[in-house]
CSV table of C-alpha atoms in Angstrom, one decimal:
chain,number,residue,atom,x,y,z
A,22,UNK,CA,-111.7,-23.4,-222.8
A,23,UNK,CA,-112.4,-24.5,-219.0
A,24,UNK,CA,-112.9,-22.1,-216.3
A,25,UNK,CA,-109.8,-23.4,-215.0
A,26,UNK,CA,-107.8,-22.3,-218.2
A,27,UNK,CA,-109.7,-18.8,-218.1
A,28,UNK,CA,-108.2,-18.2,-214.6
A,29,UNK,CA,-105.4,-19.9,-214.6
A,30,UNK,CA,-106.3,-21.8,-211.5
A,31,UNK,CA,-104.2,-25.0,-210.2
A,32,UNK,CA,-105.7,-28.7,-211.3
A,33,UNK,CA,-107.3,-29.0,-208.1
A,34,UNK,CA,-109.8,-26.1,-209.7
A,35,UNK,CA,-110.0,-27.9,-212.9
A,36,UNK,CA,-111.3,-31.2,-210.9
A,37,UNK,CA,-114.2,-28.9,-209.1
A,38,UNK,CA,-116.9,-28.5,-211.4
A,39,UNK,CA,-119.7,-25.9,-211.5
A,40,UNK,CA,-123.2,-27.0,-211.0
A,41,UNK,CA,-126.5,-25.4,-210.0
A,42,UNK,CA,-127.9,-24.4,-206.9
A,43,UNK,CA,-131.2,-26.8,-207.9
A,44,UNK,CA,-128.8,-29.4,-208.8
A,45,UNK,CA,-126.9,-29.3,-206.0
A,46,UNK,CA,-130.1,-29.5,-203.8
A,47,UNK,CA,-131.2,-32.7,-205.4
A,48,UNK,CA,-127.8,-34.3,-204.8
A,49,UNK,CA,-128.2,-32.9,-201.0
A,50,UNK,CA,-131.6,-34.7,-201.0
A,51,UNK,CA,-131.1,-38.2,-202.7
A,52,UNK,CA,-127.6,-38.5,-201.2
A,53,UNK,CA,-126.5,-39.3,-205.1
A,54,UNK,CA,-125.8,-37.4,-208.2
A,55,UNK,CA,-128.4,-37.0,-211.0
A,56,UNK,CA,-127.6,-37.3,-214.5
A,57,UNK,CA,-124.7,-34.7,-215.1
A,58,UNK,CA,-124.0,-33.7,-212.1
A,59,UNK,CA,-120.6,-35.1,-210.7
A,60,UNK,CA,-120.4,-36.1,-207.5
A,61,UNK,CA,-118.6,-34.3,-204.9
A,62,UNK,CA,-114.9,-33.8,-204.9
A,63,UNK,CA,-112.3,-33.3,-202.2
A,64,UNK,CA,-110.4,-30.3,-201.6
A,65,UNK,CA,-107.6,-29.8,-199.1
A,66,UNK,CA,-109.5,-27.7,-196.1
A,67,UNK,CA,-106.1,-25.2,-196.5
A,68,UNK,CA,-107.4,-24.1,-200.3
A,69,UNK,CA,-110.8,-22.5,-198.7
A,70,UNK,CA,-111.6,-19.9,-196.7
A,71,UNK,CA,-113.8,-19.4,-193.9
A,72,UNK,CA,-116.8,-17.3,-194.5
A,73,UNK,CA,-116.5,-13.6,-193.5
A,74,UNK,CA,-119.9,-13.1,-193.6
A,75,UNK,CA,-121.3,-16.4,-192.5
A,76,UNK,CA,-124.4,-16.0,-190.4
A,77,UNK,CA,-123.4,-17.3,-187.4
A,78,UNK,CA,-121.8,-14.9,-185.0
A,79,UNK,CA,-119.7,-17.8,-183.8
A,80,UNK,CA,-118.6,-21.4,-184.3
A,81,UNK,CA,-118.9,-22.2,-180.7
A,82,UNK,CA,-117.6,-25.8,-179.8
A,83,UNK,CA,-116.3,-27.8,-182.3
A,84,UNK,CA,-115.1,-30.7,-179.9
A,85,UNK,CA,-118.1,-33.2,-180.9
A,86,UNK,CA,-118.6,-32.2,-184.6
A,87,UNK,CA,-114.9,-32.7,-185.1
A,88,UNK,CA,-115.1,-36.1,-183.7
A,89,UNK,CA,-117.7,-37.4,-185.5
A,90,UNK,CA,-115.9,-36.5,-189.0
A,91,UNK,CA,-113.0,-38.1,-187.9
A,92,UNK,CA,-114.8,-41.1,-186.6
A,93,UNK,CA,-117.8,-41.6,-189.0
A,94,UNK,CA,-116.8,-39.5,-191.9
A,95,UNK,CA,-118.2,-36.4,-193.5
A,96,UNK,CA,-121.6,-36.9,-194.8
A,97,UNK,CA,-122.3,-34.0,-196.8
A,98,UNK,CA,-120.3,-32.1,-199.0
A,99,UNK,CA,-119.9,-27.9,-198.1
A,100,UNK,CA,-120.8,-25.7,-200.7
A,101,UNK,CA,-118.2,-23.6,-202.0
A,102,UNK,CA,-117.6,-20.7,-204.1
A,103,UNK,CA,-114.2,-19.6,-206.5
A,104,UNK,CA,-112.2,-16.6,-204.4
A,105,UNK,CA,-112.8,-14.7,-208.0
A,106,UNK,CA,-116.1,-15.5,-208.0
A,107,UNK,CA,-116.6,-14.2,-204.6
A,108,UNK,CA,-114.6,-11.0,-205.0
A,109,UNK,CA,-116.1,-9.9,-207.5
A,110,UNK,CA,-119.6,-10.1,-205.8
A,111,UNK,CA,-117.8,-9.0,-202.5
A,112,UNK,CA,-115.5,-6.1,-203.9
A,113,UNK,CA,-113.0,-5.0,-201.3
A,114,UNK,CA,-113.4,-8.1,-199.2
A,115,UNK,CA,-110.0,-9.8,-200.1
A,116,UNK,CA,-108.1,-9.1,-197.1
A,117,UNK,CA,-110.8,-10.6,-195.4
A,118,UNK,CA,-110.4,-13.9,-196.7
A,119,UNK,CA,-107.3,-16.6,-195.5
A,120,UNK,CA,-104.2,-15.9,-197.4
A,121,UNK,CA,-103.1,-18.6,-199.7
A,122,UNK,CA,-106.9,-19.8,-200.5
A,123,UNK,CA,-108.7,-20.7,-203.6
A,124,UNK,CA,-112.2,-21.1,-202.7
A,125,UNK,CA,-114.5,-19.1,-200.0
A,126,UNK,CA,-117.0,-21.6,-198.3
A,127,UNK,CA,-120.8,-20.3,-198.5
A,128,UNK,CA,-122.9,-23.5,-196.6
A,129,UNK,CA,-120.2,-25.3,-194.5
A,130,UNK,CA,-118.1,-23.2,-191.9
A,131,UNK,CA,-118.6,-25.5,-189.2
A,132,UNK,CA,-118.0,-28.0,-190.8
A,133,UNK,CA,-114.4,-26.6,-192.4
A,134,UNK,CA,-113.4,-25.3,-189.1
A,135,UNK,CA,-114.2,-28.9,-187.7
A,136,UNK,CA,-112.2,-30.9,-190.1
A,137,UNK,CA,-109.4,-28.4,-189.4
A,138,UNK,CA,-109.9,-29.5,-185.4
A,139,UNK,CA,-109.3,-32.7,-186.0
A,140,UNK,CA,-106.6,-33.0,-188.0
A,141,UNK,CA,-108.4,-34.0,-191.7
A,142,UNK,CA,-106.5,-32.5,-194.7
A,143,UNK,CA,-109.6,-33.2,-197.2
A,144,UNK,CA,-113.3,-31.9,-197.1
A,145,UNK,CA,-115.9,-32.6,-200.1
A,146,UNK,CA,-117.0,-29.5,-201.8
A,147,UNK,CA,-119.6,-28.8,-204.3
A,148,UNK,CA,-118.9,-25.5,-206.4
A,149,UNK,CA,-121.6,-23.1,-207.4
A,150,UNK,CA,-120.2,-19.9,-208.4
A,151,UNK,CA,-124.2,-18.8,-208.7
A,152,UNK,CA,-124.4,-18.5,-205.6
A,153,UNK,CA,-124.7,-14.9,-205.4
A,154,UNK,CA,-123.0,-12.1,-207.5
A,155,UNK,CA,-123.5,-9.4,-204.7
A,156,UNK,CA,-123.2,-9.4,-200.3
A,157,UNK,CA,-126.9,-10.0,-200.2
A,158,UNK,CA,-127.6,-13.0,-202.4
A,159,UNK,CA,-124.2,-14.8,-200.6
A,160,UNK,CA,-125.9,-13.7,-197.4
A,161,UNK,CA,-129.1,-15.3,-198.0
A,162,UNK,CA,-127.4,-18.5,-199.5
A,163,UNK,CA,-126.0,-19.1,-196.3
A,164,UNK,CA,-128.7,-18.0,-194.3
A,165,UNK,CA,-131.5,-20.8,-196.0
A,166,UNK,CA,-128.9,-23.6,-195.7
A,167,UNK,CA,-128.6,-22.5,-192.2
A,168,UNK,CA,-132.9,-22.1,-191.7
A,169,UNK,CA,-133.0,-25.7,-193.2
A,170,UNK,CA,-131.0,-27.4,-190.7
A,171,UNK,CA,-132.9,-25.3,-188.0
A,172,UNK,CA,-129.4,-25.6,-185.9
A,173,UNK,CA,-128.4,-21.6,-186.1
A,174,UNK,CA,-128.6,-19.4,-182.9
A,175,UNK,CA,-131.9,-17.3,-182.3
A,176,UNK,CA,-130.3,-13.9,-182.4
A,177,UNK,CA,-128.2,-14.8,-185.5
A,178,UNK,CA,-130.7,-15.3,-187.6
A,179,UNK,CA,-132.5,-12.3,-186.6
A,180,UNK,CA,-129.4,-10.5,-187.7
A,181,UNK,CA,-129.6,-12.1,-190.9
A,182,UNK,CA,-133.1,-11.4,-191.4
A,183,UNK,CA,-132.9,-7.8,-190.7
A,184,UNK,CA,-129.8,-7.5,-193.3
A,185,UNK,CA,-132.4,-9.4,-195.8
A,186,UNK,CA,-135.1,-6.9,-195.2
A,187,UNK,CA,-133.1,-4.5,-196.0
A,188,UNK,CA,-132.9,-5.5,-199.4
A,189,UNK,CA,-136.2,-7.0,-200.0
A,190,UNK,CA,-138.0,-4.2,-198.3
A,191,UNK,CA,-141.2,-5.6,-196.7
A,192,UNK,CA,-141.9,-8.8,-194.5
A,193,UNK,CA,-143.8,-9.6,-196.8
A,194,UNK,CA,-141.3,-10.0,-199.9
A,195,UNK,CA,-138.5,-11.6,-197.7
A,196,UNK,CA,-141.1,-14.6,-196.7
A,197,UNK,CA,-142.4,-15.4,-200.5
A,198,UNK,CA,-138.6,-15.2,-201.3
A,199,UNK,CA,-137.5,-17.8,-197.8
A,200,UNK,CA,-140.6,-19.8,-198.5
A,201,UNK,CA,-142.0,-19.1,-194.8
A,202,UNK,CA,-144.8,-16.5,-193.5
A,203,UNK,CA,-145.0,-13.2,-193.0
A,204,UNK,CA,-145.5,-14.4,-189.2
A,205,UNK,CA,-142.7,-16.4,-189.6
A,206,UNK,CA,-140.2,-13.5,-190.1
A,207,UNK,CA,-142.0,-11.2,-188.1
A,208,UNK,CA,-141.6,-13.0,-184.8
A,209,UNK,CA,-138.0,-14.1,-185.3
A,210,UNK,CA,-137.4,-9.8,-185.8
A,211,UNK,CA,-139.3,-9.7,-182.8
A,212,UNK,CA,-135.8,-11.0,-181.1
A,213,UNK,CA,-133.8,-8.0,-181.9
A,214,UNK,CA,-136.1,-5.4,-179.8
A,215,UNK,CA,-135.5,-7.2,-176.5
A,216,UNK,CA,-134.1,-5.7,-173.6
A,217,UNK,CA,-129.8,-6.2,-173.4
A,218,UNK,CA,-130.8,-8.3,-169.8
A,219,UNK,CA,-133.4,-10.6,-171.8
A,220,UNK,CA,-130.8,-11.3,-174.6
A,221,UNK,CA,-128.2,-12.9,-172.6
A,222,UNK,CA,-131.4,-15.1,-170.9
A,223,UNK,CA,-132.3,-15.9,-174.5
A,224,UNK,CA,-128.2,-17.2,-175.2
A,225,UNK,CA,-127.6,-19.3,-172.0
A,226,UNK,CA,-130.8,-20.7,-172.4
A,227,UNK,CA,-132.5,-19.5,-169.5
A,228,UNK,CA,-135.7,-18.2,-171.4
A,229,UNK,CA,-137.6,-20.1,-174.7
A,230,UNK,CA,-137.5,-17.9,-177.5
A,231,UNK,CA,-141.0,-18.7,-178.0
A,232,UNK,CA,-142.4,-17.1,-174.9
A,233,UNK,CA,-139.6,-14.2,-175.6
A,234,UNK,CA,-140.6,-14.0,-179.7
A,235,UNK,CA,-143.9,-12.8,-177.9
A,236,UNK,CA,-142.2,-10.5,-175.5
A,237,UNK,CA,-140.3,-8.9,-178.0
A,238,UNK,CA,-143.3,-6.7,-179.7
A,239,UNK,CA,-143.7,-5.0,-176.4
A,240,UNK,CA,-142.3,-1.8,-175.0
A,241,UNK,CA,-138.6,-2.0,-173.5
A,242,UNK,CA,-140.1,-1.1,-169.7
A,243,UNK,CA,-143.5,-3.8,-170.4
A,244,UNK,CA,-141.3,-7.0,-171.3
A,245,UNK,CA,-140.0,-8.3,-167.9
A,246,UNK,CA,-144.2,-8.0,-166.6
A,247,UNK,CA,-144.9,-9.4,-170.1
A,248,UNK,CA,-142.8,-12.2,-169.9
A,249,UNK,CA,-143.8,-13.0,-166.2
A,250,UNK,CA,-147.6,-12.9,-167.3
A,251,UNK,CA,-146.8,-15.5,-169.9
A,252,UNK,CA,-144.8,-17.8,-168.1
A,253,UNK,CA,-148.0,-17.7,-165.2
A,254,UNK,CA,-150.4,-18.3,-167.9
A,255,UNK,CA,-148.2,-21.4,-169.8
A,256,UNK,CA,-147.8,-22.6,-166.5
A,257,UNK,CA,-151.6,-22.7,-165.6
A,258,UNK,CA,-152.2,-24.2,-169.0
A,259,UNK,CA,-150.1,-27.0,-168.3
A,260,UNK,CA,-151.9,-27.5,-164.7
A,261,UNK,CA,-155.3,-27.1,-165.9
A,262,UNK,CA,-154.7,-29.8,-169.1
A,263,UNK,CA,-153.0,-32.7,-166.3
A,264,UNK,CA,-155.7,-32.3,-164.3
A,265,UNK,CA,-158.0,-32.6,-167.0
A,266,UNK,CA,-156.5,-35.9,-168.4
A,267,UNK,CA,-156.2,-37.3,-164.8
A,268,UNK,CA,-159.9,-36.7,-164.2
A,269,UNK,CA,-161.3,-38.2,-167.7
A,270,UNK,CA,-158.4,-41.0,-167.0
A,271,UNK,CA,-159.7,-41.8,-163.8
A,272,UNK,CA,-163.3,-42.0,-165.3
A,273,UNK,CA,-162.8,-44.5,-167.8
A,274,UNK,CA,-161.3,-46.4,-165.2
A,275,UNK,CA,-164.1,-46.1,-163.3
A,276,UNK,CA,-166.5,-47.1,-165.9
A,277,UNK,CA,-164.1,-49.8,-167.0
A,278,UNK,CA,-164.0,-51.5,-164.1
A,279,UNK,CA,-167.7,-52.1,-163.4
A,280,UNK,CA,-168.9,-55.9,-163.1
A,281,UNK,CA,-170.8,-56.5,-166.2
A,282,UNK,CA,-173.7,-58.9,-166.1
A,283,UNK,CA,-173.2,-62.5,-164.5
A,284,UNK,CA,-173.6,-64.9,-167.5
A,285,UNK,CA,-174.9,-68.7,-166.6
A,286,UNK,CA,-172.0,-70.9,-166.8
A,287,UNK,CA,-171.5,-73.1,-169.8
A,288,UNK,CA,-172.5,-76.7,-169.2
A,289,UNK,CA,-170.4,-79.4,-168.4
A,290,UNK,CA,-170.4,-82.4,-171.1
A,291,UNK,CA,-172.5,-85.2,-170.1
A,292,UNK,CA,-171.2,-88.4,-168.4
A,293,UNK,CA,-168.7,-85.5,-166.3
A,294,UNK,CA,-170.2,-84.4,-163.3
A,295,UNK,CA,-169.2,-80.3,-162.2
A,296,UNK,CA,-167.5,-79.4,-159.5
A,297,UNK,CA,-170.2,-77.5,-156.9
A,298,UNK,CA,-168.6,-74.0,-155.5
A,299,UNK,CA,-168.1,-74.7,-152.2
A,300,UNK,CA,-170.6,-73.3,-149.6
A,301,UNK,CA,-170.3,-70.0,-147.2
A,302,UNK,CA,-170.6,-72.6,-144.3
A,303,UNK,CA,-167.9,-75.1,-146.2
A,304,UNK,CA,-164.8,-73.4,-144.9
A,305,UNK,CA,-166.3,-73.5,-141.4
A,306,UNK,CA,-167.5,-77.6,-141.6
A,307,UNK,CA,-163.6,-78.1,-142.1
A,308,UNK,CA,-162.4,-76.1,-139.7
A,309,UNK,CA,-164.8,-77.6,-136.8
A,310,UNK,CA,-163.7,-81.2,-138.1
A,311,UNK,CA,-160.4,-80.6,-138.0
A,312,UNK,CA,-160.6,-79.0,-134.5
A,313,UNK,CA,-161.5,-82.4,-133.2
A,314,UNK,CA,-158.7,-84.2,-134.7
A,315,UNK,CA,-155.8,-81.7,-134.2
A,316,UNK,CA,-155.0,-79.3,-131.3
A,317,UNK,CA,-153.0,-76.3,-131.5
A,318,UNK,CA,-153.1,-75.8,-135.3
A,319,UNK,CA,-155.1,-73.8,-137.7
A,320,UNK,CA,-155.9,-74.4,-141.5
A,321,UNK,CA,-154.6,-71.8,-143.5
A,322,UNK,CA,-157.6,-69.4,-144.6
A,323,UNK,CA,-158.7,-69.5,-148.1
A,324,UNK,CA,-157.0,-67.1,-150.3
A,325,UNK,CA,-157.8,-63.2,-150.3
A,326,UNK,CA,-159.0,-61.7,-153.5
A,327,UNK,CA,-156.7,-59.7,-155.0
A,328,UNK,CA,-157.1,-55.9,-155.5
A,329,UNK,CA,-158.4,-54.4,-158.7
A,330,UNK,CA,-156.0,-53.2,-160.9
A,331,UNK,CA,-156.7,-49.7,-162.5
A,332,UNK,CA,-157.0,-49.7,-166.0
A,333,UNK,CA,-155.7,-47.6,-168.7
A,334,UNK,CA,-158.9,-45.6,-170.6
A,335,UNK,CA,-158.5,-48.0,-173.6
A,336,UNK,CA,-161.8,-46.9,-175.1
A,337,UNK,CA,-161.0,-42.7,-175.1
A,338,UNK,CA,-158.5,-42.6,-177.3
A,339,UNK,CA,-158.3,-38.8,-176.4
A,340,UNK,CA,-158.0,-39.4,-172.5
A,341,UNK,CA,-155.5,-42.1,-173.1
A,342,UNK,CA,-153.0,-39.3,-175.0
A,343,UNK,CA,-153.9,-36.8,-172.3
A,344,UNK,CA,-152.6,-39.7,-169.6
A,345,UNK,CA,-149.4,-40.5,-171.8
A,346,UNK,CA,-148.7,-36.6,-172.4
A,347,UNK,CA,-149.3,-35.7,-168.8
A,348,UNK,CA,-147.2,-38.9,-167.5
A,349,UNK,CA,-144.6,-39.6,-169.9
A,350,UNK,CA,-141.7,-38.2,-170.4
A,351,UNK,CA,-140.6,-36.8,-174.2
A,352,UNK,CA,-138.1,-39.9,-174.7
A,353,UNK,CA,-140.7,-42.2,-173.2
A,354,UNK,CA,-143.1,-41.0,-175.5
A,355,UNK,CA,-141.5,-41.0,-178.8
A,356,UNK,CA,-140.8,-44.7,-178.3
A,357,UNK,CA,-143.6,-45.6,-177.5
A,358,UNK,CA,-145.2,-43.8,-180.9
A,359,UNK,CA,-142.2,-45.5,-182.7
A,360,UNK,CA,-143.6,-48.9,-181.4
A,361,UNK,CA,-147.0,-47.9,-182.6
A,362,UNK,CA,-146.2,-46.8,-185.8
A,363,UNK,CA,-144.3,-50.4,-186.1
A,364,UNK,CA,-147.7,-51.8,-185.2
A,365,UNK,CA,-149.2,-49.8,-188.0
A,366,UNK,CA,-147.1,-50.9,-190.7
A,367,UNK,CA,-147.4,-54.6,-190.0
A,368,UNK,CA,-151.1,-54.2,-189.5
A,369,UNK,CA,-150.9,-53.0,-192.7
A,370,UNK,CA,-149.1,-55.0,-194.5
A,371,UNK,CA,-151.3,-58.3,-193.1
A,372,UNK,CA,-154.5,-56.3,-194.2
A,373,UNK,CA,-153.3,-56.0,-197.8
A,374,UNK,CA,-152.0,-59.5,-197.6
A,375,UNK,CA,-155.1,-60.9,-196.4
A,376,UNK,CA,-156.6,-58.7,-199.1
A,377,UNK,CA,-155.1,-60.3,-201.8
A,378,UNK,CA,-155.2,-63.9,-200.4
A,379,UNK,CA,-158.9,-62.9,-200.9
A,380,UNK,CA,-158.9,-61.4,-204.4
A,381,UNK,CA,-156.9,-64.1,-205.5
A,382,UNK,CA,-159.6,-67.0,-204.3
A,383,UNK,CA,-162.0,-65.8,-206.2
């Protein structure tokens, strides 16, 4: 007997079947199912419910998110649990759910609420009622989609850590079980001991929640000084490392551009007779000739040498990235290592073709 029998859930239940977590994280990787694994199937977006305890303190703006599903499509498919499933690792949480629903979403809020936005009556779903049996395991289900897309705000993850702690007792144990460092969770903690003041910085954006990850592990009444110190020293790092690239730069330029040796120039064939350089003095024979047959005109004066153009330090390959961090800006900069990369994998490619051109001759 199905699932769907046992409960006596509607067909769309019956179409929605159960697969494991692994399973469902090599679909979300290949973008196709594995051997018996079905694909994804869609569900009307009024059958699930939002998460009550999703991570993410709020959904914020939709506006773009619910554009691109309508324009491009959805993607991925939102991982999804049974309501009984869910309730009965959630006891007491059924008037928190949306009335009139059959499934509770675990990875996927945004992306519900989105397709809601703009109008879509049909989401794909994955089910996996293993995705926890009690508050903590759902928790943490949500919480390491959320790590892996590296999208969710600062503070809630802190919150979610600190729930996770909780039941994994040590740093330590809730690392091995997210797959990160003890650092790792330590510093994102860190977060949740800042001043009231330095939170709201850390939400509108105004502070990096590196510097205040670092700020966080001091005393309430040390963490504006702390912070100040840090920005000073960050900002004399920065200083100190363009100066230092603009004075090795400037170096291989100078080195660069130094005459090398005059080399004897390479004789003429025979029977063709070289033309001679003309003469300090040649430029002043003309002029005095032509000052006896013309009046009131000058010849125009031979052509000035043109500047020398500053190289790049093509033979530091460490001063040259110095110059291009220090000079570049981050969109600049990732083309131009696009364009290398390119560069790579054609040089490449002609290496190993010559390669076996070569093999081949013999």
């Amino acid at each position: 007997m199905s699932k769907a029998d046992r409960l006596g859930a509607g067909a769309s239940f019956g179409q929605t079947q159960t697969i494991s977590a692994r399973r469902a994280a090599i679909n979300a990787n290949t973008s196709a199912p594995t051997d018996g694994a079905p694909p994804p199937v869609k569900l009307p977006v009024d059958l699930i419910s939002l998460n009550p305890d999703n991570p993410r303190s709020e959904l914020g703006d939709l506006t773009d998110l619910s554009a691109s599903l309508r324009d491009h499509g959805q993607k991925t498919a939102i991982s999804i649990m049974g309501r009984f499933a869910y309730l009965e690792g959630n006891p007491g949480r059924e008037h928190d759910l949306e009335q009139d629903t059959k499934y509770v979403v675990i990875d996927g809020n945004s992306r519900l609420a989105a397709s809601r936005e703009a109008g879509l009556t049909e989401i794909k779903v994955m089910l996996d009622d293993d995705l926890g049996s009690n508050p903590d395991e759902i928790l943490e289900s949500a919480l390491v989609a959320n790590i892996h897309r590296q999208d969710l705000d600062h503070l809630d993850e802190a919150k979610a850590l600190d729930q996770l702690l909780k039941v994994h007792g040590t740093q330590e144990a809730l690392a091995a079980r997210l797959h990160r460092s003890q650092g790792w969770v330590s510093q994102r903690l860190a977060l949740l001991t800042l001043t009231p003041q330095l939170k709201q910085r850390l939400q509108s954006g105004e502070e990096s929640a590196a510097l205040l990850r670092r700020v966080g592990k001091k005393k309430a009444e040390e963490q504006e000084e702390h912070l100040r110190l840090l920005k000073e020293k960050e900002a004399q790092e920065a200083a100190d490392k363009k100066a230092r690239a603009e004075q090795r730069a400037a170096s291989s330029r100078k080195q660069q551009t130094q005459s090398p040796p005059a080399e004897d120039p390479p004789s003429e064939p025979s029977g063709l007779a070289a033309n001679p350089a003309p003469s300090p003095d040649y430029y002043a024979v003309i002029n005095e000739s032509a000052s006896e047959e013309t009046t009131g005109s000058e010849l125009p004066k031979p052509r000035e040498e043109a500047g020398t153009v500053g190289r790049l330090p093509s033979r530091d390959p460490e001063a040259l990235s110095e110059l291009i961090i220090a000079e570049l800006d981050v969109p600049t900069r990732r083309k131009l290592t696009e364009l290398l990369v390119d560069y790579k994998i054609e040089e490449t490619k002609k290496m190993r073709a010559e390669q076996a051109s070569a093999a081949g001759k013999k």
